[in-house]
Every structure is written in C-alpha cells, then in structure tokens.
PDB file of C-alpha atoms and ligand atoms in Angstrom:
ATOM      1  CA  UNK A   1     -47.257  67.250  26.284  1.00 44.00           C
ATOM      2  CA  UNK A   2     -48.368  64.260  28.941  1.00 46.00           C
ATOM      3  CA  UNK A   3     -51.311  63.455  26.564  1.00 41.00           C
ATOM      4  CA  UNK A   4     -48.634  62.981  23.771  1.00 40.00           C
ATOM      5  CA  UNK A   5     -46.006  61.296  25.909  1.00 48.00           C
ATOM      6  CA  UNK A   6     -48.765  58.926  27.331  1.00 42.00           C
ATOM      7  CA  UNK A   7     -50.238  58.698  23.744  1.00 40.00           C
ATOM      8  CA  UNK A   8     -46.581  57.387  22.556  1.00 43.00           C
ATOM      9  CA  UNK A   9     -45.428  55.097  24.994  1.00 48.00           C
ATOM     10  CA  UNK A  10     -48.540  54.046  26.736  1.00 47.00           C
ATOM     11  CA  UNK A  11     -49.549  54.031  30.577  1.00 46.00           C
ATOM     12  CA  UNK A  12     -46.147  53.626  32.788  1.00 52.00           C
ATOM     13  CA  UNK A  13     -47.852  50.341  33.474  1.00 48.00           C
ATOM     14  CA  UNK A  14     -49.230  49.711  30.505  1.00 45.00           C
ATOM     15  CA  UNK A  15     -48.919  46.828  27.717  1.00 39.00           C
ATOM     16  CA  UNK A  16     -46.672  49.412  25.464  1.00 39.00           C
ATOM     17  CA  UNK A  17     -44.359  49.995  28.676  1.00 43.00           C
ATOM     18  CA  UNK A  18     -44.117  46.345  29.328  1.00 43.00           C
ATOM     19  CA  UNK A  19     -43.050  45.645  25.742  1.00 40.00           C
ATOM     20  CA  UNK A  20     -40.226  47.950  25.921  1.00 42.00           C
ATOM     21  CA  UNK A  21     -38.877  47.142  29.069  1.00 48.00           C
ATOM     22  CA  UNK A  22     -39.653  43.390  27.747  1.00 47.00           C
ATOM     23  CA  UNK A  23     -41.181  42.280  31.038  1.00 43.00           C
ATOM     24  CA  UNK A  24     -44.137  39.493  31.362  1.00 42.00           C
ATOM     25  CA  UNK A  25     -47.109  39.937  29.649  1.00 41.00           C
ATOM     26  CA  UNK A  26     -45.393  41.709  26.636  1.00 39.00           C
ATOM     27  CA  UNK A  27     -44.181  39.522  23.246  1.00 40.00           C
ATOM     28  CA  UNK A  28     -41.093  41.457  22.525  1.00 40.00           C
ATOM     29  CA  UNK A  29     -38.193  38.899  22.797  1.00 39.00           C
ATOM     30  CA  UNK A  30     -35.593  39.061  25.790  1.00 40.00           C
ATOM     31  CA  UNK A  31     -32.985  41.220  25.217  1.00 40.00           C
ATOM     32  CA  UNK A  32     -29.314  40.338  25.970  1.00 39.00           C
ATOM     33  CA  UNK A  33     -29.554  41.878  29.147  1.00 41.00           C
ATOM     34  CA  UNK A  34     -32.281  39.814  30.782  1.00 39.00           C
ATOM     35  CA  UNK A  35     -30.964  38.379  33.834  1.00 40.00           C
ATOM     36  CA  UNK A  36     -29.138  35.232  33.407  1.00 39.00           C
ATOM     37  CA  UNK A  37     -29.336  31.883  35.143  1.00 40.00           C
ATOM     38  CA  UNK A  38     -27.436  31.971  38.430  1.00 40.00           C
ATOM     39  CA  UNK A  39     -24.237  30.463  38.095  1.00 39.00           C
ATOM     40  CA  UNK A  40     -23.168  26.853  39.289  1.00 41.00           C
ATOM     41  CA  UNK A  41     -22.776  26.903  43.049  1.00 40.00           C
ATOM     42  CA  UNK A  42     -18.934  27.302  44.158  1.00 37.00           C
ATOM     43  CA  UNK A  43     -17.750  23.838  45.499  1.00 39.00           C
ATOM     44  CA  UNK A  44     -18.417  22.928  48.972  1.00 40.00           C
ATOM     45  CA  UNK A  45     -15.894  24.987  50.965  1.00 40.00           C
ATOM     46  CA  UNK A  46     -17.512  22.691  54.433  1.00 42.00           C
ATOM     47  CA  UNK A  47     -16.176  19.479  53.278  1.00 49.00           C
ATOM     48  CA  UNK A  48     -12.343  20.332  52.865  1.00 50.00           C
ATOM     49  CA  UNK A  49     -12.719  22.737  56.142  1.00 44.00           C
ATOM     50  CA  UNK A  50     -14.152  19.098  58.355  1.00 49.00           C
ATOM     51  CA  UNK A  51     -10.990  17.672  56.376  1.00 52.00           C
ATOM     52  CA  UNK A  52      -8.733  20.473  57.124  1.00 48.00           C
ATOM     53  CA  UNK A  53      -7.492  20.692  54.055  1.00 49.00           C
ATOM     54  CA  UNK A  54      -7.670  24.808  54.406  1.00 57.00           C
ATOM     55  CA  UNK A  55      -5.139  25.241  56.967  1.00 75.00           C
ATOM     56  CA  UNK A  56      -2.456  27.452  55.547  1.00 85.00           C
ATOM     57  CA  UNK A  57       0.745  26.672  55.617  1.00 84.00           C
ATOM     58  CA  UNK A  58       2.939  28.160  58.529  1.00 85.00           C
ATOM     59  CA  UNK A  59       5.130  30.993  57.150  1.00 86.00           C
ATOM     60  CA  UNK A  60       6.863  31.292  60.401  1.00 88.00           C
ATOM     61  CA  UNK A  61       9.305  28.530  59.337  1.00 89.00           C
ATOM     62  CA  UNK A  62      12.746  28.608  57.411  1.00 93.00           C
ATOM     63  CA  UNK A  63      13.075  25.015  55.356  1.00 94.00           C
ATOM     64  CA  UNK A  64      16.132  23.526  55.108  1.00 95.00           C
ATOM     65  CA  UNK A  65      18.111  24.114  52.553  1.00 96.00           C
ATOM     66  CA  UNK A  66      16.446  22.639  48.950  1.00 95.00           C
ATOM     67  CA  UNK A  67      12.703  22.244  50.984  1.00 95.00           C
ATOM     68  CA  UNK A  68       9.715  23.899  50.636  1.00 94.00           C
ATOM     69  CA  UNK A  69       6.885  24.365  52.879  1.00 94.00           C
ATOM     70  CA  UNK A  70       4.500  23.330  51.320  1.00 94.00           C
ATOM     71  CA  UNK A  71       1.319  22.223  53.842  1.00 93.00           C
ATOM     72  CA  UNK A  72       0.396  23.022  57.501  1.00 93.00           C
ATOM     73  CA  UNK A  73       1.617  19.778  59.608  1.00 91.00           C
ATOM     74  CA  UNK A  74      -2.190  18.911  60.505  1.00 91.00           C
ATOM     75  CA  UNK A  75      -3.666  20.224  57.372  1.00 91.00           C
ATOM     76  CA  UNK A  76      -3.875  16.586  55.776  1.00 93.00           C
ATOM     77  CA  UNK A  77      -5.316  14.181  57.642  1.00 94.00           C
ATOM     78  CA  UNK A  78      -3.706  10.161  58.195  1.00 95.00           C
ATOM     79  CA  UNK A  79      -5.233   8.719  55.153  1.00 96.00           C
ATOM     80  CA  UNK A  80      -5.765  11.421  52.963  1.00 96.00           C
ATOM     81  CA  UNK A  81      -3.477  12.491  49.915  1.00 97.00           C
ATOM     82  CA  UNK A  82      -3.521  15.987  48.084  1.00 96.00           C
ATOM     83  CA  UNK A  83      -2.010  17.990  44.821  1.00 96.00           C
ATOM     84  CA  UNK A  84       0.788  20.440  45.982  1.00 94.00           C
ATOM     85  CA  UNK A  85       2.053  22.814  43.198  1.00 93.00           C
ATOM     86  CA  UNK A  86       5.122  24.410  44.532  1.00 89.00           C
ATOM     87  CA  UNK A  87       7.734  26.489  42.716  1.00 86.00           C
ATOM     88  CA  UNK A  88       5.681  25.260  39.573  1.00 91.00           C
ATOM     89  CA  UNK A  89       6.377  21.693  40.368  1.00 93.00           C
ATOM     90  CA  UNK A  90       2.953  19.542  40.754  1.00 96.00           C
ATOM     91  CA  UNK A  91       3.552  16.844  43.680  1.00 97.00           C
ATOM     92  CA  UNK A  92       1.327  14.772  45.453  1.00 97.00           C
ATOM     93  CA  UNK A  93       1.836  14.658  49.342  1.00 97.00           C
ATOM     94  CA  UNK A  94       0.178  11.734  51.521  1.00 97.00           C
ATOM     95  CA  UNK A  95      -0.566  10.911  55.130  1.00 97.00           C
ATOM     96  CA  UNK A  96       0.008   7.647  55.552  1.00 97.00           C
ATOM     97  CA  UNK A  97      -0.185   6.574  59.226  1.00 96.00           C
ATOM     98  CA  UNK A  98       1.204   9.960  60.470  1.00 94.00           C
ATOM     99  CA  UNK A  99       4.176   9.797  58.458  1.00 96.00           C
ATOM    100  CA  UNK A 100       4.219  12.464  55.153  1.00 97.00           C
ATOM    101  CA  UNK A 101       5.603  11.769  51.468  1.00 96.00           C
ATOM    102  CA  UNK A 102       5.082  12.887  48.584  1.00 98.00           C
ATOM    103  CA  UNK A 103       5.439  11.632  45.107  1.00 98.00           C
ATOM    104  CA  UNK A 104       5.241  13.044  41.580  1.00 98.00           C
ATOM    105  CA  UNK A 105       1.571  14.017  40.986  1.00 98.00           C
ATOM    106  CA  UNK A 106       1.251  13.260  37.348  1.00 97.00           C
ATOM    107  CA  UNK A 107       0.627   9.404  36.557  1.00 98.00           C
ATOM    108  CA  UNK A 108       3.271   7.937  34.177  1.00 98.00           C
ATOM    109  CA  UNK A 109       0.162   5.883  32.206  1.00 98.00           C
ATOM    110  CA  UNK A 110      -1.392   9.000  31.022  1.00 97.00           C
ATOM    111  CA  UNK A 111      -0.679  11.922  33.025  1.00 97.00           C
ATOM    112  CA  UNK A 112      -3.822  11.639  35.848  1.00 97.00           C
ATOM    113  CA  UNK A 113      -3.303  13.661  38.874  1.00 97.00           C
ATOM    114  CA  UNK A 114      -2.345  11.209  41.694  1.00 98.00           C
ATOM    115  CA  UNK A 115      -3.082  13.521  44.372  1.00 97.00           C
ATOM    116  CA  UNK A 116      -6.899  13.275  43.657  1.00 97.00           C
ATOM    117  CA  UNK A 117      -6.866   9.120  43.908  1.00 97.00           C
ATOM    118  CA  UNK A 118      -7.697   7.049  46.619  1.00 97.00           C
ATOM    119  CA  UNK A 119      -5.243   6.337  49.217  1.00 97.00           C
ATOM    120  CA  UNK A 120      -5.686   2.947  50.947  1.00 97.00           C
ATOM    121  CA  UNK A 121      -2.794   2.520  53.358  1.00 97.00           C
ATOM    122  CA  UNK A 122       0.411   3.413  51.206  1.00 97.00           C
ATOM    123  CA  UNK A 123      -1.572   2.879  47.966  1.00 98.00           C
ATOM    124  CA  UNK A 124      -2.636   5.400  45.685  1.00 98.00           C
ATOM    125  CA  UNK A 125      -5.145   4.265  43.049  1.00 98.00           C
ATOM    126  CA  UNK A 126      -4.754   6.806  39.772  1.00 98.00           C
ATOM    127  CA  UNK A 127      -8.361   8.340  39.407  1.00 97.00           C
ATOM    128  CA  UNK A 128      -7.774   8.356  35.320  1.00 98.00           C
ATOM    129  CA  UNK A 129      -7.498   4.252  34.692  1.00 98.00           C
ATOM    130  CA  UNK A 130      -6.878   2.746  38.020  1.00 98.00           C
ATOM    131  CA  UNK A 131      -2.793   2.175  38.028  1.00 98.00           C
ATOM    132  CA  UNK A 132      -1.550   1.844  41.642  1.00 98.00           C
ATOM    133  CA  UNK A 133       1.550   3.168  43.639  1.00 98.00           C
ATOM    134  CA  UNK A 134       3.517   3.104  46.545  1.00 98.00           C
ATOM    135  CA  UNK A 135       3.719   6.162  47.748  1.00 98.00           C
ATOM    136  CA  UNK A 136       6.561   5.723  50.392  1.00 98.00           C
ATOM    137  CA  UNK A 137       8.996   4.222  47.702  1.00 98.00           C
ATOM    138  CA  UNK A 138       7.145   4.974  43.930  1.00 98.00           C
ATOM    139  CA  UNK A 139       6.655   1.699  43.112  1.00 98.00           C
ATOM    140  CA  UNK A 140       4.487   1.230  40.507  1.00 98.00           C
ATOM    141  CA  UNK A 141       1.739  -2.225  41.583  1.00 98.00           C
ATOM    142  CA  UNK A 142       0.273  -2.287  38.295  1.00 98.00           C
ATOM    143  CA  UNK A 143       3.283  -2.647  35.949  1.00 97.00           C
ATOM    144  CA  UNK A 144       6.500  -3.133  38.060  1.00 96.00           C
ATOM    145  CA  UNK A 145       8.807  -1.413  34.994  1.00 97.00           C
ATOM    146  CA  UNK A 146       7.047   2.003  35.960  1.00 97.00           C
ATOM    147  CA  UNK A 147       8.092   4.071  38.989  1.00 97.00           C
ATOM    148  CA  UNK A 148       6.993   7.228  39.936  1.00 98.00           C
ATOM    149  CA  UNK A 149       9.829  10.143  41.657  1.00 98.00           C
ATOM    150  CA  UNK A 150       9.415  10.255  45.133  1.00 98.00           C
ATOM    151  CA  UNK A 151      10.468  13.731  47.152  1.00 98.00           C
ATOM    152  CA  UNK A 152      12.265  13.878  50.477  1.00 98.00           C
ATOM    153  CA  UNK A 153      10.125  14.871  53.154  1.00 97.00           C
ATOM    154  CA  UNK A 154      10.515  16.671  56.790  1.00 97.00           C
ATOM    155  CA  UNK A 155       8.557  18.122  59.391  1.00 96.00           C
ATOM    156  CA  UNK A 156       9.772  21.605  60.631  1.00 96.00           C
ATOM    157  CA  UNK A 157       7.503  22.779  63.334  1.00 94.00           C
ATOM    158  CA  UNK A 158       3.908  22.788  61.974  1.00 93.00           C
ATOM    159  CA  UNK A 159       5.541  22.692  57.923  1.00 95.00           C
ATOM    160  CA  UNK A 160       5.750  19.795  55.975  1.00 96.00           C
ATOM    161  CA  UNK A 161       8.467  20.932  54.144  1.00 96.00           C
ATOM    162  CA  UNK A 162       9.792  18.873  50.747  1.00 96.00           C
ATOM    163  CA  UNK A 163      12.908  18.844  49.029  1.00 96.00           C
ATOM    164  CA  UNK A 164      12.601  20.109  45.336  1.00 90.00           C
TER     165      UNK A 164
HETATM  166  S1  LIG B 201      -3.460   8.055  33.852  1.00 86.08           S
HETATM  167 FE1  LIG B 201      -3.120   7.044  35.699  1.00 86.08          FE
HETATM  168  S2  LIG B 201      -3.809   5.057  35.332  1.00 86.08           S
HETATM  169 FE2  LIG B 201      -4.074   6.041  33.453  1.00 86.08          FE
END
C-alpha cells in the first residue's frame, strides 16, 4: 500500500510533492492561497505620540451647556492644528499661542480639510490649493468675500470643550 501511495504521489520530499503543495522547485502555478505581500506598514503611531496628539480627551468633565469636549487641554501643541469630528460635525481646532479655536474644517474653495494645513501663527494654509484663513475670526486672506464659521471655544479643566 506504501509502494502504491509513494508510487502516486512521489517521495514526501519529492518533485511530485513539491508540485502539489506548489512550493520552489515545482512549475505548478501559485495557487490563491500563496502567501501574500505584507501589507503597507500602519502609519507612524511615534510621530503623533512626540506631538501628543494621542492624549484622550478627559471624560471627567461636564461642558457647558451647547460644548463638547472634544481634545485633552495639552493634547495639541501651540502651533499645531487638527480635524475634530464631534457629534458628526467636522471642525478644525488650533493652538495658536496657547489660546484654542476652532473653525469649520472643510475649505469653502473646494471642500479640503483645514485641519491637515499648515498653521503659521493664526494662519491656516488649505492643503488642497493653498487658500488661507484666520483662524481666530474666519477670515478668508485669499479672497476677502469668503469666510469660514468659527466655533466658541473654552477650557474646562484639562477639556477643550466647543460650542456646537
Ligand atoms: S480646497 Fe481649500 S484651497 Fe482649494
């Protein structure tokens, strides 16, 4: 029964073996279930950590009435602006100087996400095409018809908290 087994389907080692199992040194043609490529690396978790961008948000605080907490006090950084989505509204909030605000995230021009631009002082510079803002008022720098909403802002312990 061996001989015939052996006679069948080859040495367990052998060239027949390896062409069913479809390892190297066979021709049969990788099945579906050949291993796959590993997967594109998850993003750097170390770079928002030094930023302190992970900090959760207390939950130890009640917000006054019509705010949200939405970040840990020292979870953003003076200079640094980020994309809040809070009770399904998309905001961005900024550091600027120590002092928090927060504007609409979503560029009039063409809808880029403000909260991933470039914050030089109070300026925000739309990652999409470039349009700046004022973040402590809205203004609009690149065409003065165009402001963006601004939210109320106030710090409650640790909680930035905005009003929705
Ligand atoms: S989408 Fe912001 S400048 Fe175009």
């Amino acid at each position: 029964m061996s001989f015939l087994k052996t006679l069948l389907a080859g040495r367990p080692n052998g060239l027949r073996a390896r062409l069913f199992k479809g390892e190297p040194g066979g021709s049969a043609p990788a099945s579906s279930s050949a291993p796959s490529r590993k997967p594109e690396a998850a993003p750097p978790v170390a770079a928002e950590k030094a930023m302190g961008l992970l900090k959760e948000a207390p939950k130890n605080v009640t917000p006054p009435d019509g705010y949200e907490v939405v970040l840990h006090k020292d979870a953003l950084p003076e200079g640094q602006i980020i994309e809040v989505i809070i009770g399904g509204t998309s905001i961005a909030v900024a550091n600027v100087g120590g002092h928090h605000c927060a504007i609409t995230n979503t560029c009039p021009h063409a809808g880029g996400p403000l909260g991933e631009g470039k914050l030089d002082g109070n300026v925000v510079t739309c990652p999409y095409h470039g349009w700046k803002y004022d973040v402590t008022n809205g203004a609009c720098l690149t065409d003065t018809a165009v402001k963006v909403r601004t939210y109320k802002v106030q710090i409650v312990g640790d909680a930035v908290c905005v009003e929705l």
